[in-house]
Amino acid sequence: MKINIIFWDFDGVIVSSLQIREMGFRTCLNEYPKKHVESLIRYHRKNSGWSRYVKFEYFFKKIIKEHYTKNDINRLANSYSNSVKHLLIDKSLLIKRSMDFIKGKYRKYKMYIVSGSDGVELNEVCRSLGISNYFQSIYGSPEPKKDILKRVLRDFKYDPAECLLIGDARNDYDAAMENNIAFLGFNNKKVEKLSTVKYGLSEL
């Protein structure tokens, strides 16, 4: 296997952001009963790779069971972004093992970020952290990760056999499998067991 293209998840893989993400949900949903907010937090933890748009839809449909519109989803998504964006622009949150690899190997591999985080917010955060230049492009939600991968593979005519996705969530593994690319689990023991390659970052 010859890897030439690496797709990176962002949260938990490049940036240690779990606590900030959870705080964002609690802040933007503070007008709702605490028990309902905590139900969403549990859903978020089980589905960490999914976008906030999916999670807010779940909140309306399954938790509070109220009618909602696209504007309701966007309102919460904007509120969420406003509460977390400035906190994510903190270089101390960058995961050293990942950044050492990225800085050392970005000329050897074509690298992309493919995340469940909002795409506009993600690009702004990466620019502010000074890491955008290491990546060919940075993609995020609301487009699902599996669809982003499919589009990039098609548009750039990449051979899936030359691609690797590095992620920390089951959703990352599923997106890789749907697009027939290799997967390396990272920073999550359960997800690391799903890896389809026998090497880690140090062997790339």
PDB file of C-alpha atoms in Angstrom:
ATOM      1  CA  MET A   1       0.000   0.000   0.000  1.00  0.00           C
ATOM      2  CA  LYS A   2       1.389   3.381  -1.053  1.00  0.00           C
ATOM      3  CA  ILE A   3      -0.298   6.282   0.744  1.00  0.00           C
ATOM      4  CA  ASN A   4      -0.132   9.648  -1.016  1.00  0.00           C
ATOM      5  CA  ILE A   5      -3.224  11.444   0.323  1.00  0.00           C
ATOM      6  CA  ILE A   6      -4.155  11.811   3.998  1.00  0.00           C
ATOM      7  CA  PHE A   7      -7.540  13.037   5.223  1.00  0.00           C
ATOM      8  CA  TRP A   8      -7.589  14.263   8.827  1.00  0.00           C
ATOM      9  CA  ASP A   9     -10.506  14.629  11.175  1.00  0.00           C
ATOM     10  CA  PHE A  10     -10.162  17.786  13.294  1.00  0.00           C
ATOM     11  CA  ASP A  11     -11.706  17.557  16.768  1.00  0.00           C
ATOM     12  CA  GLY A  12      -9.842  15.082  18.939  1.00  0.00           C
ATOM     13  CA  VAL A  13      -7.262  14.427  16.230  1.00  0.00           C
ATOM     14  CA  ILE A  14      -5.655  17.799  15.494  1.00  0.00           C
ATOM     15  CA  VAL A  15      -7.188  19.830  18.330  1.00  0.00           C
ATOM     16  CA  SER A  16      -8.154  18.704  21.825  1.00  0.00           C
ATOM     17  CA  SER A  17     -11.612  20.243  21.946  1.00  0.00           C
ATOM     18  CA  LEU A  18     -14.009  17.838  23.683  1.00  0.00           C
ATOM     19  CA  GLN A  19     -14.747  20.053  26.680  1.00  0.00           C
ATOM     20  CA  ILE A  20     -15.192  23.149  24.524  1.00  0.00           C
ATOM     21  CA  ARG A  21     -17.617  21.341  22.202  1.00  0.00           C
ATOM     22  CA  GLU A  22     -19.738  20.126  25.108  1.00  0.00           C
ATOM     23  CA  MET A  23     -19.768  23.601  26.637  1.00  0.00           C
ATOM     24  CA  GLY A  24     -20.984  24.956  23.297  1.00  0.00           C
ATOM     25  CA  PHE A  25     -24.056  22.717  23.345  1.00  0.00           C
ATOM     26  CA  ARG A  26     -24.871  23.636  26.935  1.00  0.00           C
ATOM     27  CA  THR A  27     -24.510  27.350  26.185  1.00  0.00           C
ATOM     28  CA  CYS A  28     -26.631  27.505  23.037  1.00  0.00           C
ATOM     29  CA  LEU A  29     -29.353  25.313  24.582  1.00  0.00           C
ATOM     30  CA  ASN A  30     -29.479  27.059  27.955  1.00  0.00           C
ATOM     31  CA  GLU A  31     -33.133  28.061  27.423  1.00  0.00           C
ATOM     32  CA  TYR A  32     -34.172  24.372  27.429  1.00  0.00           C
ATOM     33  CA  PRO A  33     -34.589  22.061  30.450  1.00  0.00           C
ATOM     34  CA  LYS A  34     -31.292  20.690  31.736  1.00  0.00           C
ATOM     35  CA  LYS A  35     -32.434  17.070  31.400  1.00  0.00           C
ATOM     36  CA  HIS A  36     -33.023  17.591  27.696  1.00  0.00           C
ATOM     37  CA  VAL A  37     -29.647  19.258  27.230  1.00  0.00           C
ATOM     38  CA  GLU A  38     -27.920  16.384  29.009  1.00  0.00           C
ATOM     39  CA  SER A  39     -29.722  13.926  26.724  1.00  0.00           C
ATOM     40  CA  LEU A  40     -28.200  15.739  23.761  1.00  0.00           C
ATOM     41  CA  ILE A  41     -24.749  15.692  25.374  1.00  0.00           C
ATOM     42  CA  ARG A  42     -25.007  11.907  25.714  1.00  0.00           C
ATOM     43  CA  TYR A  43     -26.023  11.664  22.056  1.00  0.00           C
ATOM     44  CA  HIS A  44     -23.125  13.944  21.115  1.00  0.00           C
ATOM     45  CA  ARG A  45     -20.632  11.756  22.986  1.00  0.00           C
ATOM     46  CA  LYS A  46     -21.877   8.622  21.243  1.00  0.00           C
ATOM     47  CA  ASN A  47     -21.782  10.311  17.825  1.00  0.00           C
ATOM     48  CA  SER A  48     -18.810  12.636  18.144  1.00  0.00           C
ATOM     49  CA  GLY A  49     -18.008  12.659  14.427  1.00  0.00           C
ATOM     50  CA  TRP A  50     -21.444  13.885  13.343  1.00  0.00           C
ATOM     51  CA  SER A  51     -22.189  17.508  12.585  1.00  0.00           C
ATOM     52  CA  ARG A  52     -23.977  19.902  14.934  1.00  0.00           C
ATOM     53  CA  TYR A  53     -26.757  20.206  12.332  1.00  0.00           C
ATOM     54  CA  VAL A  54     -27.560  16.490  12.678  1.00  0.00           C
ATOM     55  CA  LYS A  55     -27.411  16.752  16.459  1.00  0.00           C
ATOM     56  CA  PHE A  56     -29.756  19.731  16.613  1.00  0.00           C
ATOM     57  CA  GLU A  57     -32.236  17.916  14.348  1.00  0.00           C
ATOM     58  CA  TYR A  58     -32.079  14.970  16.741  1.00  0.00           C
ATOM     59  CA  PHE A  59     -32.675  17.361  19.649  1.00  0.00           C
ATOM     60  CA  PHE A  60     -35.895  18.673  18.126  1.00  0.00           C
ATOM     61  CA  LYS A  61     -37.151  15.355  16.727  1.00  0.00           C
ATOM     62  CA  LYS A  62     -36.260  12.874  19.435  1.00  0.00           C
ATOM     63  CA  ILE A  63     -35.613  14.771  22.659  1.00  0.00           C
ATOM     64  CA  ILE A  64     -38.018  17.696  22.910  1.00  0.00           C
ATOM     65  CA  LYS A  65     -40.262  16.399  20.095  1.00  0.00           C
ATOM     66  CA  GLU A  66     -41.215  19.816  18.795  1.00  0.00           C
ATOM     67  CA  HIS A  67     -41.776  21.152  15.300  1.00  0.00           C
ATOM     68  CA  TYR A  68     -38.739  22.950  13.915  1.00  0.00           C
ATOM     69  CA  THR A  69     -37.591  24.699  10.764  1.00  0.00           C
ATOM     70  CA  LYS A  70     -34.272  25.073   9.024  1.00  0.00           C
ATOM     71  CA  ASN A  71     -34.048  28.520  10.592  1.00  0.00           C
ATOM     72  CA  ASP A  72     -34.310  26.952  14.056  1.00  0.00           C
ATOM     73  CA  ILE A  73     -31.390  24.657  13.258  1.00  0.00           C
ATOM     74  CA  ASN A  74     -29.322  27.514  11.828  1.00  0.00           C
ATOM     75  CA  ARG A  75     -30.088  29.725  14.818  1.00  0.00           C
ATOM     76  CA  LEU A  76     -28.737  27.121  17.226  1.00  0.00           C
ATOM     77  CA  ALA A  77     -25.772  26.367  14.965  1.00  0.00           C
ATOM     78  CA  ASN A  78     -24.824  30.053  14.842  1.00  0.00           C
ATOM     79  CA  SER A  79     -25.196  30.410  18.589  1.00  0.00           C
ATOM     80  CA  TYR A  80     -23.041  27.318  19.075  1.00  0.00           C
ATOM     81  CA  SER A  81     -20.346  28.683  16.770  1.00  0.00           C
ATOM     82  CA  ASN A  82     -20.295  32.039  18.547  1.00  0.00           C
ATOM     83  CA  SER A  83     -19.782  30.331  21.895  1.00  0.00           C
ATOM     84  CA  VAL A  84     -16.904  28.042  20.871  1.00  0.00           C
ATOM     85  CA  LYS A  85     -14.985  29.667  18.014  1.00  0.00           C
ATOM     86  CA  HIS A  86     -12.884  32.068  20.063  1.00  0.00           C
ATOM     87  CA  LEU A  87     -12.048  29.317  22.563  1.00  0.00           C
ATOM     88  CA  LEU A  88     -10.798  26.991  19.829  1.00  0.00           C
ATOM     89  CA  ILE A  89      -8.290  29.592  18.621  1.00  0.00           C
ATOM     90  CA  ASP A  90      -5.759  28.489  21.225  1.00  0.00           C
ATOM     91  CA  LYS A  91      -2.499  26.907  20.088  1.00  0.00           C
ATOM     92  CA  SER A  92      -2.163  25.070  23.401  1.00  0.00           C
ATOM     93  CA  LEU A  93      -5.080  22.869  22.260  1.00  0.00           C
ATOM     94  CA  LEU A  94      -3.151  21.553  19.244  1.00  0.00           C
ATOM     95  CA  ILE A  95      -2.267  17.871  19.669  1.00  0.00           C
ATOM     96  CA  LYS A  96       1.528  17.673  19.513  1.00  0.00           C
ATOM     97  CA  ARG A  97       1.813  14.199  17.997  1.00  0.00           C
ATOM     98  CA  SER A  98      -0.454  15.156  15.106  1.00  0.00           C
ATOM     99  CA  MET A  99       1.080  18.563  14.515  1.00  0.00           C
ATOM    100  CA  ASP A 100       4.639  17.222  14.585  1.00  0.00           C
ATOM    101  CA  PHE A 101       3.652  14.797  11.831  1.00  0.00           C
ATOM    102  CA  ILE A 102       1.750  17.391   9.811  1.00  0.00           C
ATOM    103  CA  LYS A 103       4.558  19.953   9.960  1.00  0.00           C
ATOM    104  CA  GLY A 104       7.160  17.345   9.127  1.00  0.00           C
ATOM    105  CA  LYS A 105       5.313  15.534   6.332  1.00  0.00           C
ATOM    106  CA  TYR A 106       3.035  18.054   4.584  1.00  0.00           C
ATOM    107  CA  ARG A 107       5.393  18.164   1.600  1.00  0.00           C
ATOM    108  CA  LYS A 108       5.445  14.361   1.313  1.00  0.00           C
ATOM    109  CA  TYR A 109       1.664  13.853   1.410  1.00  0.00           C
ATOM    110  CA  LYS A 110      -1.312  15.804   0.119  1.00  0.00           C
ATOM    111  CA  MET A 111      -3.295  16.499   3.268  1.00  0.00           C
ATOM    112  CA  TYR A 112      -6.887  17.586   3.805  1.00  0.00           C
ATOM    113  CA  ILE A 113      -9.047  18.250   6.841  1.00  0.00           C
ATOM    114  CA  VAL A 114     -12.468  16.595   6.571  1.00  0.00           C
ATOM    115  CA  SER A 115     -14.512  17.329   9.669  1.00  0.00           C
ATOM    116  CA  GLY A 116     -18.003  17.260  11.110  1.00  0.00           C
ATOM    117  CA  SER A 117     -17.389  20.803  12.364  1.00  0.00           C
ATOM    118  CA  ASP A 118     -18.962  23.687  10.460  1.00  0.00           C
ATOM    119  CA  GLY A 119     -16.874  24.371   7.364  1.00  0.00           C
ATOM    120  CA  VAL A 120     -16.856  28.185   7.574  1.00  0.00           C
ATOM    121  CA  GLU A 121     -16.007  28.147  11.273  1.00  0.00           C
ATOM    122  CA  LEU A 122     -13.351  25.470  10.731  1.00  0.00           C
ATOM    123  CA  ASN A 123     -11.514  27.440   8.053  1.00  0.00           C
ATOM    124  CA  GLU A 124     -11.502  30.539  10.251  1.00  0.00           C
ATOM    125  CA  VAL A 125     -10.182  28.608  13.251  1.00  0.00           C
ATOM    126  CA  CYS A 126      -7.424  26.944  11.198  1.00  0.00           C
ATOM    127  CA  ARG A 127      -6.333  30.266   9.706  1.00  0.00           C
ATOM    128  CA  SER A 128      -6.197  31.828  13.163  1.00  0.00           C
ATOM    129  CA  LEU A 129      -4.184  28.875  14.501  1.00  0.00           C
ATOM    130  CA  GLY A 130      -1.743  29.266  11.611  1.00  0.00           C
ATOM    131  CA  ILE A 131      -2.170  25.723  10.280  1.00  0.00           C
ATOM    132  CA  SER A 132      -4.176  26.230   7.072  1.00  0.00           C
ATOM    133  CA  ASN A 133      -1.125  26.217   4.815  1.00  0.00           C
ATOM    134  CA  TYR A 134      -0.326  22.606   5.677  1.00  0.00           C
ATOM    135  CA  PHE A 135      -3.511  21.421   3.960  1.00  0.00           C
ATOM    136  CA  GLN A 136      -4.692  21.356   0.346  1.00  0.00           C
ATOM    137  CA  SER A 137      -8.221  22.246   1.524  1.00  0.00           C
ATOM    138  CA  ILE A 138     -10.277  22.246   4.712  1.00  0.00           C
ATOM    139  CA  TYR A 139     -13.827  20.881   4.539  1.00  0.00           C
ATOM    140  CA  GLY A 140     -16.621  20.686   7.086  1.00  0.00           C
ATOM    141  CA  SER A 141     -20.364  20.413   7.611  1.00  0.00           C
ATOM    142  CA  PRO A 142     -23.189  20.748   6.773  1.00  0.00           C
ATOM    143  CA  GLU A 143     -22.041  18.409   3.962  1.00  0.00           C
ATOM    144  CA  PRO A 144     -21.632  14.916   5.492  1.00  0.00           C
ATOM    145  CA  LYS A 145     -18.084  13.606   5.778  1.00  0.00           C
ATOM    146  CA  LYS A 146     -18.719  10.588   3.558  1.00  0.00           C
ATOM    147  CA  ASP A 147     -20.017  12.891   0.811  1.00  0.00           C
ATOM    148  CA  ILE A 148     -17.063  15.263   1.134  1.00  0.00           C
ATOM    149  CA  LEU A 149     -14.674  12.350   0.690  1.00  0.00           C
ATOM    150  CA  LYS A 150     -16.600  11.071  -2.324  1.00  0.00           C
ATOM    151  CA  ARG A 151     -16.515  14.510  -3.941  1.00  0.00           C
ATOM    152  CA  VAL A 152     -12.795  15.065  -3.344  1.00  0.00           C
ATOM    153  CA  LEU A 153     -11.922  11.620  -4.687  1.00  0.00           C
ATOM    154  CA  ARG A 154     -14.002  12.297  -7.793  1.00  0.00           C
ATOM    155  CA  ASP A 155     -12.938  15.890  -8.417  1.00  0.00           C
ATOM    156  CA  PHE A 156      -9.204  15.226  -8.065  1.00  0.00           C
ATOM    157  CA  LYS A 157      -9.352  11.715  -9.529  1.00  0.00           C
ATOM    158  CA  TYR A 158      -7.588  10.241  -6.506  1.00  0.00           C
ATOM    159  CA  ASP A 159      -7.134   6.492  -6.309  1.00  0.00           C
ATOM    160  CA  PRO A 160      -8.838   5.352  -3.065  1.00  0.00           C
ATOM    161  CA  ALA A 161      -6.025   2.801  -2.631  1.00  0.00           C
ATOM    162  CA  GLU A 162      -3.616   5.713  -2.125  1.00  0.00           C
ATOM    163  CA  CYS A 163      -5.758   7.451   0.514  1.00  0.00           C
ATOM    164  CA  LEU A 164      -5.878   7.244   4.325  1.00  0.00           C
ATOM    165  CA  LEU A 165      -8.355   8.793   6.765  1.00  0.00           C
ATOM    166  CA  ILE A 166      -7.184   9.473  10.321  1.00  0.00           C
ATOM    167  CA  GLY A 167     -10.010   9.849  12.832  1.00  0.00           C
ATOM    168  CA  ASP A 168     -11.177   9.251  16.388  1.00  0.00           C
ATOM    169  CA  ALA A 169     -14.850   8.380  15.879  1.00  0.00           C
ATOM    170  CA  ARG A 170     -16.901   5.522  14.451  1.00  0.00           C
ATOM    171  CA  ASN A 171     -18.315   8.017  11.968  1.00  0.00           C
ATOM    172  CA  ASP A 172     -14.788   8.513  10.577  1.00  0.00           C
ATOM    173  CA  TYR A 173     -14.365   4.775  10.090  1.00  0.00           C
ATOM    174  CA  ASP A 174     -17.759   4.491   8.389  1.00  0.00           C
ATOM    175  CA  ALA A 175     -16.946   7.369   6.017  1.00  0.00           C
ATOM    176  CA  ALA A 176     -13.640   5.744   5.093  1.00  0.00           C
ATOM    177  CA  MET A 177     -15.216   2.355   4.478  1.00  0.00           C
ATOM    178  CA  GLU A 178     -17.972   3.817   2.317  1.00  0.00           C
ATOM    179  CA  ASN A 179     -15.309   5.369   0.101  1.00  0.00           C
ATOM    180  CA  ASN A 180     -13.004   2.327   0.097  1.00  0.00           C
ATOM    181  CA  ILE A 181     -10.090   4.106   1.702  1.00  0.00           C
ATOM    182  CA  ALA A 182      -7.802   2.970   4.532  1.00  0.00           C
ATOM    183  CA  PHE A 183      -8.535   4.045   8.093  1.00  0.00           C
ATOM    184  CA  LEU A 184      -6.242   4.775  11.031  1.00  0.00           C
ATOM    185  CA  GLY A 185      -7.946   5.141  14.404  1.00  0.00           C
ATOM    186  CA  PHE A 186      -6.362   7.787  16.604  1.00  0.00           C
ATOM    187  CA  ASN A 187      -6.680   9.023  20.196  1.00  0.00           C
ATOM    188  CA  ASN A 188      -9.603   6.699  21.007  1.00  0.00           C
ATOM    189  CA  LYS A 189      -8.902   3.099  22.076  1.00  0.00           C
ATOM    190  CA  LYS A 190     -12.203   1.727  20.771  1.00  0.00           C
ATOM    191  CA  VAL A 191     -11.778   3.403  17.390  1.00  0.00           C
ATOM    192  CA  GLU A 192      -8.101   2.451  17.136  1.00  0.00           C
ATOM    193  CA  LYS A 193      -9.275  -1.186  17.061  1.00  0.00           C
ATOM    194  CA  LEU A 194     -11.165  -0.395  13.832  1.00  0.00           C
ATOM    195  CA  SER A 195      -7.957   0.578  11.999  1.00  0.00           C
ATOM    196  CA  THR A 196      -7.540  -1.160   8.657  1.00  0.00           C
ATOM    197  CA  VAL A 197      -3.782  -0.519   8.602  1.00  0.00           C
ATOM    198  CA  LYS A 198      -1.145  -2.073  10.856  1.00  0.00           C
ATOM    199  CA  TYR A 199       0.975   1.055  11.276  1.00  0.00           C
ATOM    200  CA  GLY A 200       0.700   4.311  13.177  1.00  0.00           C
ATOM    201  CA  LEU A 201       1.814   7.864  12.439  1.00  0.00           C
ATOM    202  CA  SER A 202       5.446   7.029  13.170  1.00  0.00           C
ATOM    203  CA  GLU A 203       5.490   4.431  10.378  1.00  0.00           C
ATOM    204  CA  LEU A 204       4.074   6.719   7.685  1.00  0.00           C
TER     205      LEU A 204
END
